[in-house]
JSON list of C-alpha atoms in Angstrom, two decimals:
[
{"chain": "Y", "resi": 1, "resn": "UNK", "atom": "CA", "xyz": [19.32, -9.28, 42.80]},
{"chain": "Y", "resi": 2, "resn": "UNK", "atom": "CA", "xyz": [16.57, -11.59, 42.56]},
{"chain": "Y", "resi": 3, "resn": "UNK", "atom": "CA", "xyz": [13.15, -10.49, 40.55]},
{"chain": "Y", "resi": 4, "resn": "UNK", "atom": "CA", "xyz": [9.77, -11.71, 40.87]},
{"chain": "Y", "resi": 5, "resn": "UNK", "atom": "CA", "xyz": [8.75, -14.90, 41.44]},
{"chain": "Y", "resi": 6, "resn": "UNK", "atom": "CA", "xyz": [5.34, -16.60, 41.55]},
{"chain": "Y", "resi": 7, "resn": "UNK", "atom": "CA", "xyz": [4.58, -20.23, 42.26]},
{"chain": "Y", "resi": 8, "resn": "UNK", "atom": "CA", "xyz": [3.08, -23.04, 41.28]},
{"chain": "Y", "resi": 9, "resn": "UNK", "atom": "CA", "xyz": [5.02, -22.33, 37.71]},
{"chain": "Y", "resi": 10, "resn": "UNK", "atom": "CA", "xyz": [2.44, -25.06, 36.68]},
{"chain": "Y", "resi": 11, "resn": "UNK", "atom": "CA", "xyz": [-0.82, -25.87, 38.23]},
{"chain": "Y", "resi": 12, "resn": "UNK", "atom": "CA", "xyz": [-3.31, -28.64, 37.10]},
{"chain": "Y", "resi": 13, "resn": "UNK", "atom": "CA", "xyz": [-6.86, -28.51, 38.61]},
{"chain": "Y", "resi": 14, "resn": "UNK", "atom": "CA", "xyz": [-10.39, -29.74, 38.44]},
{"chain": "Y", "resi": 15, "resn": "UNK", "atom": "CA", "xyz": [-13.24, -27.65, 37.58]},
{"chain": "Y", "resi": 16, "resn": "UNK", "atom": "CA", "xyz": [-14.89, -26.81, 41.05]},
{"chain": "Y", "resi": 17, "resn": "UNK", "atom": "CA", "xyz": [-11.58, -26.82, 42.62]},
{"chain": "Y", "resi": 18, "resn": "UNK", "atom": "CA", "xyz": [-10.07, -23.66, 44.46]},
{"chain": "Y", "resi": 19, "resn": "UNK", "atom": "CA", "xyz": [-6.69, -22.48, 43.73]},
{"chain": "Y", "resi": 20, "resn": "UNK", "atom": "CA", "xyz": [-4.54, -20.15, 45.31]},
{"chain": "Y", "resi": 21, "resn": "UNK", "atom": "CA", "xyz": [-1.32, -18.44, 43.12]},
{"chain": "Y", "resi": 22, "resn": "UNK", "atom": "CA", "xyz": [1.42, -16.64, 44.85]},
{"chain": "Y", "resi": 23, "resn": "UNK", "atom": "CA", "xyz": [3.42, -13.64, 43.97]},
{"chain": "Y", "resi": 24, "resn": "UNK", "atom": "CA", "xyz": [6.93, -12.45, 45.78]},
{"chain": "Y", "resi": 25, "resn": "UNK", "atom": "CA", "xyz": [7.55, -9.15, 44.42]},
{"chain": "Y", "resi": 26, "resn": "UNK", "atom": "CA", "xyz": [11.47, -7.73, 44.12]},
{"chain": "Y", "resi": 27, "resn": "UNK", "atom": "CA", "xyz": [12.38, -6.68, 47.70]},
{"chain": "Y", "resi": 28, "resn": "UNK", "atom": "CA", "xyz": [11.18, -3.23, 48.36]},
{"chain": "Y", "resi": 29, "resn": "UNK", "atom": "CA", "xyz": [8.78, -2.61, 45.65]},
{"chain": "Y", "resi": 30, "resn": "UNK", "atom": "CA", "xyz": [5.78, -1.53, 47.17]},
{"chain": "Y", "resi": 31, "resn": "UNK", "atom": "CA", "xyz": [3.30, -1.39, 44.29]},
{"chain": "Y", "resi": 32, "resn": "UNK", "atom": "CA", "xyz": [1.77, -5.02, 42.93]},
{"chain": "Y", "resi": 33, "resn": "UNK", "atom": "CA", "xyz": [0.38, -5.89, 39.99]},
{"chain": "Y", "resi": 34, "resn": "UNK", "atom": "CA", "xyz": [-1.75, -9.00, 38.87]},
{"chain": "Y", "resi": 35, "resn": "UNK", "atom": "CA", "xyz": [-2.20, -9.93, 34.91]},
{"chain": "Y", "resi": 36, "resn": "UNK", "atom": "CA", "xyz": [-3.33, -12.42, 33.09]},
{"chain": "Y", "resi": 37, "resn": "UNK", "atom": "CA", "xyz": [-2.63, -13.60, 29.68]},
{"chain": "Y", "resi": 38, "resn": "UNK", "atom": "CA", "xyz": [-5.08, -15.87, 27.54]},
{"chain": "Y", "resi": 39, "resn": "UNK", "atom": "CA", "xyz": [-5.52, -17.08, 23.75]},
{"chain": "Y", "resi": 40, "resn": "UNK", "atom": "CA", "xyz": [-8.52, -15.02, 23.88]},
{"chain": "Y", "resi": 41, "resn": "UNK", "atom": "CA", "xyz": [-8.38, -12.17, 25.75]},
{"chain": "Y", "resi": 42, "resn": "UNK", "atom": "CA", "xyz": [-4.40, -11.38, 25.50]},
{"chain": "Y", "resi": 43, "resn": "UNK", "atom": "CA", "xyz": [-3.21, -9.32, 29.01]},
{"chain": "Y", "resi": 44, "resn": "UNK", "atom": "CA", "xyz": [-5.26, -8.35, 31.01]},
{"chain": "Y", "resi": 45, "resn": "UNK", "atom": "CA", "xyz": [-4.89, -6.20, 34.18]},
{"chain": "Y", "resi": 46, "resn": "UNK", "atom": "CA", "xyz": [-6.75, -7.65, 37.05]},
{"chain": "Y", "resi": 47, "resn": "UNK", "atom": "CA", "xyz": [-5.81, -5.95, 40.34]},
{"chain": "Y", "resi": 48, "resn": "UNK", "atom": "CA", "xyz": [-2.73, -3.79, 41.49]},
{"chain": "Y", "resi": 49, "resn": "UNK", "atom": "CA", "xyz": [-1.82, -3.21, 44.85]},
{"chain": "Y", "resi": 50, "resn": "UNK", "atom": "CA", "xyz": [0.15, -0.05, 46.81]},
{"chain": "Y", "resi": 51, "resn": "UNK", "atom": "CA", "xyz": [1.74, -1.74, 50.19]},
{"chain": "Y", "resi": 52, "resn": "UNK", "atom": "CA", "xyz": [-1.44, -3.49, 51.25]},
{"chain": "Y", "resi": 53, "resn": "UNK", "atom": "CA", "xyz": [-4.89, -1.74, 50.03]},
{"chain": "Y", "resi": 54, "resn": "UNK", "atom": "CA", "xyz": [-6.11, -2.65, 46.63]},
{"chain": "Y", "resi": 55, "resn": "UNK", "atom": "CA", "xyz": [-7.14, 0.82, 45.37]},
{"chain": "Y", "resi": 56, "resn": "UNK", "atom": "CA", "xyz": [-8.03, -1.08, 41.45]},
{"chain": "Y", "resi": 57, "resn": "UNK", "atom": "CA", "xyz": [-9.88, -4.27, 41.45]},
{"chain": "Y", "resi": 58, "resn": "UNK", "atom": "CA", "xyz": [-11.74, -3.43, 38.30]},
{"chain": "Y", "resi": 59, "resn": "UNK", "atom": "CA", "xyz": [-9.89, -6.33, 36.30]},
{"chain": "Y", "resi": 60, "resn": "UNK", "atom": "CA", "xyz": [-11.34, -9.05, 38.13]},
{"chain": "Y", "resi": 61, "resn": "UNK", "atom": "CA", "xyz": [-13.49, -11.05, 35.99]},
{"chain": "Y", "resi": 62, "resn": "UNK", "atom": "CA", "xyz": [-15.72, -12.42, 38.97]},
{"chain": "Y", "resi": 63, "resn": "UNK", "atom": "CA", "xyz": [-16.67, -12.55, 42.42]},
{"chain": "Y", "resi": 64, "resn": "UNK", "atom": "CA", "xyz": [-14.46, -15.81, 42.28]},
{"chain": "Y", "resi": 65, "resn": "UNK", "atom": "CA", "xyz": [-11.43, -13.97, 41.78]},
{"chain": "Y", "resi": 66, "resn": "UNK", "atom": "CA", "xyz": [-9.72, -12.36, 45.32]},
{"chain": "Y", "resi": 67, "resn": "UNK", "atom": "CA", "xyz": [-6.29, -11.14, 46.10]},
{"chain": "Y", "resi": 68, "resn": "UNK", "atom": "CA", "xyz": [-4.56, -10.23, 49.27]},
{"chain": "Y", "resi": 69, "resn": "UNK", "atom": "CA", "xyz": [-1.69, -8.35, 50.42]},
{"chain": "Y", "resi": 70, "resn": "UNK", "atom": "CA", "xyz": [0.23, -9.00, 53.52]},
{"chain": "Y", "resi": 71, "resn": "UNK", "atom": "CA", "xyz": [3.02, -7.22, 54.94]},
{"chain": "Y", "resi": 72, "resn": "UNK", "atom": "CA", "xyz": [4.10, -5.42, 51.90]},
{"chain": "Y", "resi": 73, "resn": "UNK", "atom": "CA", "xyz": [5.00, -8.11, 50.22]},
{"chain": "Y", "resi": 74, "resn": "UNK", "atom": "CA", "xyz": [3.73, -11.48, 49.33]},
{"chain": "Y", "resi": 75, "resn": "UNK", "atom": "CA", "xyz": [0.07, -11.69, 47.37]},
{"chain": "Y", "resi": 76, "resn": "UNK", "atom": "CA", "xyz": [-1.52, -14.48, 47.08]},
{"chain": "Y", "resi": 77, "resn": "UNK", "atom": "CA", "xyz": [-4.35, -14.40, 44.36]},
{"chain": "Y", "resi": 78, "resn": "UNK", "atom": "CA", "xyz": [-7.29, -16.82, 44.93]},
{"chain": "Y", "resi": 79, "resn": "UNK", "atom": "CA", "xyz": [-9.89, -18.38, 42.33]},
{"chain": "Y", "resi": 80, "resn": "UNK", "atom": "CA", "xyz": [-12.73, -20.06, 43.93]},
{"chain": "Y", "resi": 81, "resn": "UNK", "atom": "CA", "xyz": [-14.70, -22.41, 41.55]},
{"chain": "Y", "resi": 82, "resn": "UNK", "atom": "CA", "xyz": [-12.74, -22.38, 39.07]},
{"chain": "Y", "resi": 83, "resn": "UNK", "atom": "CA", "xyz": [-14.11, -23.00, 35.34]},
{"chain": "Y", "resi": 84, "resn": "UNK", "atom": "CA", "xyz": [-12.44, -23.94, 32.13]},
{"chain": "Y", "resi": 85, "resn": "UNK", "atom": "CA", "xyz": [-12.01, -20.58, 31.04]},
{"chain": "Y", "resi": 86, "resn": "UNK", "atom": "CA", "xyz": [-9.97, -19.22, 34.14]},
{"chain": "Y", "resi": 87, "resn": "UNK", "atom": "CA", "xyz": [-7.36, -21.07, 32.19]},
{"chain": "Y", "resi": 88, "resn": "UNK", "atom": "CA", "xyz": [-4.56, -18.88, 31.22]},
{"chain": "Y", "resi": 89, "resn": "UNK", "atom": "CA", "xyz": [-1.02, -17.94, 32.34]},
{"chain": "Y", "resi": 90, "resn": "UNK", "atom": "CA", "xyz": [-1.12, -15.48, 35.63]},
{"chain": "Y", "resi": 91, "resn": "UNK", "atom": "CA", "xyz": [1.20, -13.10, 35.75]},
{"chain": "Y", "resi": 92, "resn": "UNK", "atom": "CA", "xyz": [2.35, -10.64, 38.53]},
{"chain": "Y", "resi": 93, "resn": "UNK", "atom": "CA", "xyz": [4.60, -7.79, 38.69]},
{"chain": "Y", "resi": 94, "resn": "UNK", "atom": "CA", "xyz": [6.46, -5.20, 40.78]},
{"chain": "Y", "resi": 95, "resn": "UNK", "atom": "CA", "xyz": [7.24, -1.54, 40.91]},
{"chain": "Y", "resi": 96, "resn": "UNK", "atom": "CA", "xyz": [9.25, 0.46, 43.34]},
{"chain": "Y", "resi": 97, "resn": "UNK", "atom": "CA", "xyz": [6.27, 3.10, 43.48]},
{"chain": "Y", "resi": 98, "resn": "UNK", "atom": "CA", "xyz": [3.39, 4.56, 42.05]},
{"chain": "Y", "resi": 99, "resn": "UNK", "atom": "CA", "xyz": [4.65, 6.99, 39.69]},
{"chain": "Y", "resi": 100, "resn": "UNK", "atom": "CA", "xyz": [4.46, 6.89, 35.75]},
{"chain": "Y", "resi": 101, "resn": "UNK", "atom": "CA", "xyz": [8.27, 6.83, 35.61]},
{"chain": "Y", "resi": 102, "resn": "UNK", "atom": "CA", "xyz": [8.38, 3.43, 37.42]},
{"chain": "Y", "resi": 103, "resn": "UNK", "atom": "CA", "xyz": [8.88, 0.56, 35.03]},
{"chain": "Y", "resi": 104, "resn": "UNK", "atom": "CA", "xyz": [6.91, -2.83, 36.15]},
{"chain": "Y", "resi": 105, "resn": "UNK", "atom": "CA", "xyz": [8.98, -5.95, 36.40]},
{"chain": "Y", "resi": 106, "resn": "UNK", "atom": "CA", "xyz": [7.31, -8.95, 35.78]},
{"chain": "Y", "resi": 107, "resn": "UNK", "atom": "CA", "xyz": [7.64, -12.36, 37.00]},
{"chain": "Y", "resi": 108, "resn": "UNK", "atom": "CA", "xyz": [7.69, -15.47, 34.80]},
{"chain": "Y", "resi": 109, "resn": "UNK", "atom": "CA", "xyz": [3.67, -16.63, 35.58]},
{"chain": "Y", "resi": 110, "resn": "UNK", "atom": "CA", "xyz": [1.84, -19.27, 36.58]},
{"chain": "Y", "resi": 111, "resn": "UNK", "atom": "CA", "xyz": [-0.02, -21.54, 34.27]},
{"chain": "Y", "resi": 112, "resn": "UNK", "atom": "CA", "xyz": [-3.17, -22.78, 35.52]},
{"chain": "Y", "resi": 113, "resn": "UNK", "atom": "CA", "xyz": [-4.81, -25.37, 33.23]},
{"chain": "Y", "resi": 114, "resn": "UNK", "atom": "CA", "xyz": [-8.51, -26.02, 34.47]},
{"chain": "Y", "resi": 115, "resn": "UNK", "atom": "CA", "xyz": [-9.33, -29.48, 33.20]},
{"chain": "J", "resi": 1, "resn": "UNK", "atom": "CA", "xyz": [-11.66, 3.33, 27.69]},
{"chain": "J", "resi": 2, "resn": "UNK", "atom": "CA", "xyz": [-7.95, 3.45, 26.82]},
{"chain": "J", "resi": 3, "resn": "UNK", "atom": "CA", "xyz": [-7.25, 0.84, 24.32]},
{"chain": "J", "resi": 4, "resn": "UNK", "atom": "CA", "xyz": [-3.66, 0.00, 22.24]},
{"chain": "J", "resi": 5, "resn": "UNK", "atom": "CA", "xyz": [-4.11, -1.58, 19.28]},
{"chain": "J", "resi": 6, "resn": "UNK", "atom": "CA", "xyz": [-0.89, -2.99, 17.56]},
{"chain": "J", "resi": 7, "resn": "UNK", "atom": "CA", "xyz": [-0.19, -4.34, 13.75]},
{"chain": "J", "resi": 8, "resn": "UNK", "atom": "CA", "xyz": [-1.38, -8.33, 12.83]},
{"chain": "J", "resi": 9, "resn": "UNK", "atom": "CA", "xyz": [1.06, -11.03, 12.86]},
{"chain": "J", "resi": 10, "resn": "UNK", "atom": "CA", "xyz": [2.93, -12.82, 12.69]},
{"chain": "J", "resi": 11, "resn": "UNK", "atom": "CA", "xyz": [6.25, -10.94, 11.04]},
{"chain": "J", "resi": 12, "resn": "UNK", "atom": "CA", "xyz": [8.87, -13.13, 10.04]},
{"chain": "J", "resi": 13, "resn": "UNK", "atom": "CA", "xyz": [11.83, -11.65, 8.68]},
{"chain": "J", "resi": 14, "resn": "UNK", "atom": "CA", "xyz": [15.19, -12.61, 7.35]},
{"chain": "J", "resi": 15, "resn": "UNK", "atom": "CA", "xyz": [18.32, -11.58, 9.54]},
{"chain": "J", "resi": 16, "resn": "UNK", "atom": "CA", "xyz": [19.55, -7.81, 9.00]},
{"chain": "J", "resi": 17, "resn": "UNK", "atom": "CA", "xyz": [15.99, -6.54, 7.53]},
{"chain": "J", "resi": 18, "resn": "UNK", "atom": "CA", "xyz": [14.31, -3.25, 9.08]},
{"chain": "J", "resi": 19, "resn": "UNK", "atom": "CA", "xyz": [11.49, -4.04, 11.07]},
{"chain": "J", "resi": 20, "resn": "UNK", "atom": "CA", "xyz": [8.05, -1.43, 11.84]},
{"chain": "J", "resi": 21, "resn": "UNK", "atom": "CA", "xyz": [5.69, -2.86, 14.34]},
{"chain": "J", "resi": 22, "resn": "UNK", "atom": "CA", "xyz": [2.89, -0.52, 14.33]},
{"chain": "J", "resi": 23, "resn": "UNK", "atom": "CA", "xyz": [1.26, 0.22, 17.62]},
{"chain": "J", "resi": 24, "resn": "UNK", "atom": "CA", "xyz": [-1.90, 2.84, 18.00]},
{"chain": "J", "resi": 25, "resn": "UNK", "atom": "CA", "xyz": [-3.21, 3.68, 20.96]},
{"chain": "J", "resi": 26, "resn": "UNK", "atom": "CA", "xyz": [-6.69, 5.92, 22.14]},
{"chain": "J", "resi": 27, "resn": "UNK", "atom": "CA", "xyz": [-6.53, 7.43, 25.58]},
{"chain": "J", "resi": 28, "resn": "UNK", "atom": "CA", "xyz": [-7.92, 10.11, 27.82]},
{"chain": "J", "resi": 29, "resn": "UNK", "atom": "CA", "xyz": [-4.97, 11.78, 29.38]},
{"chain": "J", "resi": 30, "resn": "UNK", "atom": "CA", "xyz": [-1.47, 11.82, 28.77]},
{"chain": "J", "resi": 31, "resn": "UNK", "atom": "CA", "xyz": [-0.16, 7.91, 28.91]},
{"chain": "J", "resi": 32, "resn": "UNK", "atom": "CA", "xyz": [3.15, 7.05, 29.11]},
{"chain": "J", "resi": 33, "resn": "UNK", "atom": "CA", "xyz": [3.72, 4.60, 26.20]},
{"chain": "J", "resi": 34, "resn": "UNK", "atom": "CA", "xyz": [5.64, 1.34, 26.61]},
{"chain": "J", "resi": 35, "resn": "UNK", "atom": "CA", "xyz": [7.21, -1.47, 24.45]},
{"chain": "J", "resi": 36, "resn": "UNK", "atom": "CA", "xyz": [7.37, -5.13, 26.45]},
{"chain": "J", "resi": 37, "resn": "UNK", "atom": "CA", "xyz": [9.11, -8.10, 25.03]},
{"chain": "J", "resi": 38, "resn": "UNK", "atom": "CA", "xyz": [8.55, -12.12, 25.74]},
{"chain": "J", "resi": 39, "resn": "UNK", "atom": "CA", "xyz": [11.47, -14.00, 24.51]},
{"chain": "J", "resi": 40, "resn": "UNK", "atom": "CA", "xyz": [10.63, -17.58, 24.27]},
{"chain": "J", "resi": 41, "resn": "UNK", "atom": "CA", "xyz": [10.11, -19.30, 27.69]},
{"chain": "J", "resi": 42, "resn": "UNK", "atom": "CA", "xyz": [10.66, -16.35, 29.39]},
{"chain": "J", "resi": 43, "resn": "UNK", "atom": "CA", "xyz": [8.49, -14.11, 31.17]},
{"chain": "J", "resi": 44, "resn": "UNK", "atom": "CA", "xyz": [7.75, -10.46, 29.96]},
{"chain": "J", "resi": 45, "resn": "UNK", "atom": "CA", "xyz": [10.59, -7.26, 30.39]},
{"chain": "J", "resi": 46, "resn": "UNK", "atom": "CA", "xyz": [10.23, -3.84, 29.56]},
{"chain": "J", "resi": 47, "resn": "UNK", "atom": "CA", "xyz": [12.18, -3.48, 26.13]},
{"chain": "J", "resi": 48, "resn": "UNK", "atom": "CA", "xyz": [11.70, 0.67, 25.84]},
{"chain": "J", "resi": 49, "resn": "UNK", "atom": "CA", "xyz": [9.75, 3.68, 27.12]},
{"chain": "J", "resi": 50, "resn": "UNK", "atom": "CA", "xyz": [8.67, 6.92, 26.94]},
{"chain": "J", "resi": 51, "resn": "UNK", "atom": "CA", "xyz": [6.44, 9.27, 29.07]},
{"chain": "J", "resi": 52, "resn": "UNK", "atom": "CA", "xyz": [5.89, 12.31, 27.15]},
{"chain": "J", "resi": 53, "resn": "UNK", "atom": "CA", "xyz": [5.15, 13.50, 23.72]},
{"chain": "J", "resi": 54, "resn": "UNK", "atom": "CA", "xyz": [7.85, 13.43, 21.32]},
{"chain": "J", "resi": 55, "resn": "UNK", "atom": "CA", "xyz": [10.19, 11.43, 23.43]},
{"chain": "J", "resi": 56, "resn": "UNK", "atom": "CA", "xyz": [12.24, 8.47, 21.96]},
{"chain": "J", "resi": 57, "resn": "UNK", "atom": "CA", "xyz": [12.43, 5.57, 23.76]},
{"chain": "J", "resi": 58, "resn": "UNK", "atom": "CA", "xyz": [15.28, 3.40, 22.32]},
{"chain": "J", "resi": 59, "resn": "UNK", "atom": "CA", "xyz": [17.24, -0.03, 23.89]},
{"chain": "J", "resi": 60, "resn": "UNK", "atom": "CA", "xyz": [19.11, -2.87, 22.01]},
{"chain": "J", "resi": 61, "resn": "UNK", "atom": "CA", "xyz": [18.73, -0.97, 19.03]},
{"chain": "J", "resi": 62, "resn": "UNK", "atom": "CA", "xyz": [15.34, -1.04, 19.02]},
{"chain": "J", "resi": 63, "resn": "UNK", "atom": "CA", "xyz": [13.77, 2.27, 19.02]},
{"chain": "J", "resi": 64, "resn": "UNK", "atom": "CA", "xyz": [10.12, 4.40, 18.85]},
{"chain": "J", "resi": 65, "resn": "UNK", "atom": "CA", "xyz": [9.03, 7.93, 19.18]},
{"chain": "J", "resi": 66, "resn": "UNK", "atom": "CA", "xyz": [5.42, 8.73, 21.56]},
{"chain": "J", "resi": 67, "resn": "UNK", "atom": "CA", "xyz": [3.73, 10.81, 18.54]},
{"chain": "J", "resi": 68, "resn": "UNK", "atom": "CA", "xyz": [1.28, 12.65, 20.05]},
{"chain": "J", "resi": 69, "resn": "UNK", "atom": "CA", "xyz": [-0.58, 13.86, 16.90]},
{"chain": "J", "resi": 70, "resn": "UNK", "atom": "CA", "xyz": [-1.12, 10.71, 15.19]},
{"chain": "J", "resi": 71, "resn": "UNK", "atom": "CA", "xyz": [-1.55, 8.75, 18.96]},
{"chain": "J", "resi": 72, "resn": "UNK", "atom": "CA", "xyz": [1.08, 6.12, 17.86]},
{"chain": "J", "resi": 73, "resn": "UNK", "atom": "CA", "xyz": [4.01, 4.44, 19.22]},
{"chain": "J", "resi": 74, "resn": "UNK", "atom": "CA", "xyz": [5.66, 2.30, 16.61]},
{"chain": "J", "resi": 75, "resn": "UNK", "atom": "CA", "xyz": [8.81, -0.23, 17.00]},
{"chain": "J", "resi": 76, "resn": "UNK", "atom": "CA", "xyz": [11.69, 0.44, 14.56]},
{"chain": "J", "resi": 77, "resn": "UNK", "atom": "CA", "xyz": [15.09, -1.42, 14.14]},
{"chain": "J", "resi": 78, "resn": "UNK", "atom": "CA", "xyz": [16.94, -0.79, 11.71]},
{"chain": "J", "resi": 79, "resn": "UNK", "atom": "CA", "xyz": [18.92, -4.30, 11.43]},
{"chain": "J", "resi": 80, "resn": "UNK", "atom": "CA", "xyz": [17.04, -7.62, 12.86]},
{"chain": "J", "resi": 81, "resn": "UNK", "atom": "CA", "xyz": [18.62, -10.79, 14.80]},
{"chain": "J", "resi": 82, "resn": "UNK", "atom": "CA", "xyz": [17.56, -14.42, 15.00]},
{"chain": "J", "resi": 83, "resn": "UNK", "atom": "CA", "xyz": [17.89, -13.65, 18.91]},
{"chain": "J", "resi": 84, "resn": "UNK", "atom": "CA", "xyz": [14.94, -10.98, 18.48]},
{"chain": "J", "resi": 85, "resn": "UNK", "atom": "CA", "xyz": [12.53, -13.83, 17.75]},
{"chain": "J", "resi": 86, "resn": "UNK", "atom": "CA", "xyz": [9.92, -12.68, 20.42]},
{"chain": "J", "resi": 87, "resn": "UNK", "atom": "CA", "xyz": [6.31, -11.20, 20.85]},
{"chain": "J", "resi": 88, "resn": "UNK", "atom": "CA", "xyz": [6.28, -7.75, 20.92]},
{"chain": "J", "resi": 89, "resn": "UNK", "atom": "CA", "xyz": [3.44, -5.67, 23.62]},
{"chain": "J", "resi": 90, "resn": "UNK", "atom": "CA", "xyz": [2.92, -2.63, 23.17]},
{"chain": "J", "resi": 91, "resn": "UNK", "atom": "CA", "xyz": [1.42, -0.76, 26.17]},
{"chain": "J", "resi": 92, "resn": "UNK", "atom": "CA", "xyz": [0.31, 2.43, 27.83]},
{"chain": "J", "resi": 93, "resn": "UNK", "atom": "CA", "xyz": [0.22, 3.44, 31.73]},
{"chain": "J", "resi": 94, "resn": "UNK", "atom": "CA", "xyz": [-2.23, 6.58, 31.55]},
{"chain": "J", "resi": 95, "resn": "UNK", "atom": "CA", "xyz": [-0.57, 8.84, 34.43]},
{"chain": "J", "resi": 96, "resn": "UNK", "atom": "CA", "xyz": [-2.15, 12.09, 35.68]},
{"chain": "J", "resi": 97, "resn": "UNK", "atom": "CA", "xyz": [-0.57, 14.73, 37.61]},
{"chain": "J", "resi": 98, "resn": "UNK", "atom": "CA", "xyz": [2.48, 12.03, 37.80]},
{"chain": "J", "resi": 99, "resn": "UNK", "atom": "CA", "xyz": [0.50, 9.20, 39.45]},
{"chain": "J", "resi": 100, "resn": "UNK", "atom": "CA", "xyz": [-0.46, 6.54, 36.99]},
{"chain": "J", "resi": 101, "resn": "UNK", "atom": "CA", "xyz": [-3.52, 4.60, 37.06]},
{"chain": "J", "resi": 102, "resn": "UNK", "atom": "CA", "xyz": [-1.51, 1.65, 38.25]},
{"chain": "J", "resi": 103, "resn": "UNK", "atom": "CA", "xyz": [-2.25, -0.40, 35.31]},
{"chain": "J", "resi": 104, "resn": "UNK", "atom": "CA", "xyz": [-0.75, -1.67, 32.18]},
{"chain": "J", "resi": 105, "resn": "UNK", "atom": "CA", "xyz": [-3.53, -1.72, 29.10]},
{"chain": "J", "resi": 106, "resn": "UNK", "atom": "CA", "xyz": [-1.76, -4.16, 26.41]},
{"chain": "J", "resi": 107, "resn": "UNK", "atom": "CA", "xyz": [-1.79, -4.41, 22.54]},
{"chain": "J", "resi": 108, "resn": "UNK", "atom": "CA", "xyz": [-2.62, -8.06, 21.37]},
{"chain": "J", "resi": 109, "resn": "UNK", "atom": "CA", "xyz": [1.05, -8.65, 20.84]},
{"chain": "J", "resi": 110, "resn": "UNK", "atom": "CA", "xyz": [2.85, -9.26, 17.79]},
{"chain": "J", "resi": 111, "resn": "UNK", "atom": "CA", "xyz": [5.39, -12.59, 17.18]},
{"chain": "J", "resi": 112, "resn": "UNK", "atom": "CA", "xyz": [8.66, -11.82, 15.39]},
{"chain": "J", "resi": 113, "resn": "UNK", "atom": "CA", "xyz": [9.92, -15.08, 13.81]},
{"chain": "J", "resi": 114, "resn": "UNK", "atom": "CA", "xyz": [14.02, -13.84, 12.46]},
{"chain": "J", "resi": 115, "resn": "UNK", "atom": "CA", "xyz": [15.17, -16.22, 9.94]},
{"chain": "J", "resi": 116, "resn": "UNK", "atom": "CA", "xyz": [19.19, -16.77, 9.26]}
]
């Protein structure tokens, strides 16, 4: 069946600029998870959801930084402003539940390059 | 705070040599301990797991035991392959009462480079 997938795969941007990344978890998965992965900092949890309430958000670096929920399903994660070091490779993942059993499945990223 | 903290790289190895990856971790709780793996180009996938103390989590002939006493979590395999050229996360998911936290807290990673 078909496993995460996140778009732009690539995105270019201006310092300033907003961006918005998007996540489309495996079908029925109900927990979320954002990520992100930098020279610096390695992975880093950001923000998980479970269905659509955010019950962690203690990973987000800023104020900038926002995610949403709808439906179940899609996120969308927003940076506002973004600066040279939001650059780094987003990732998001999926879990059928919240239980320590479930194993996360991760999709292949987004690379934002903030110029 | 929880924290993983896995051997320096890079490793390069010639095909057919054993391979340790050392991963420690420090954690309140009882995590379940995890080994992800990023092939090149692709994104990350759980390579082996293990939620309890003295379990063995073992896939593709990879394999590592959760040792509770000495808090470590270490990658074994007995016979390496150009096509396990990756870098190797080692994580934890700190659960109580069966609910995790929700949230993955990664080692730095560790690139394997298999030579022929």
């Amino acid at each position: 069946g078909a496993g995460v997938s996140q778009s732009p795969s690539n995105k270019v941007t201006e310092k300033g600029k907003d961006v918005e990344l998007r996540c489309d978890p495996i079908s029925g998965h109900t927990a979320l998870y954002w990520y992100r992965q930098s020279l610096g900092q390695g992975l880093e949890f950001l923000i998980y959801f479970q269905g659509n309430s955010a019950p962690d958000k203690s990973g987000l670096p800023s104020d900038r930084f926002s995610a949403e929920r709808t439906g179940g399903s899609v996120s969308t994660l927003t940076i506002q402003r973004t600066q040279q070091e939001d650059s780094a490779v987003y990732l998001c993942a999926s879990s059928p539940r919240q239980t320590y059993t479930d194993t996360q499945y991760f999709g292949p990223g987004t690379r934002l390059t903030v110029l | 705070g929880n924290s993983v903290t896995q051997m320096e790289g890079p490793v390069t190895l010639s095909e057919e040599a054993f391979l340790t990856i050392n991963c420690t971790y420090t954690a309140t709780g009882y995590p379940s301990l995890f080994w992800y793996v990023q092939y090149p180009g692709e994104g990350l996938q759980l390579l082996l797991k293990a939620t309890k103390a003295d379990d063995k989590g073992s896939n593709k002939g990879f394999e590592a035991t959760y040792r509770k006493e000495t808090t470590s979590f270490h990658l074994e395999k007995g016979s390496v392959q150009v096509s396990d050229s990756a870098v190797y996360f080692c994580a934890l998911d700190l659960n109580a009462g069966g609910t995790s936290y929700g949230k993955l807290t990664f080692g730095q990673g560790t690139i394997l480079t298999v030579h022929p």
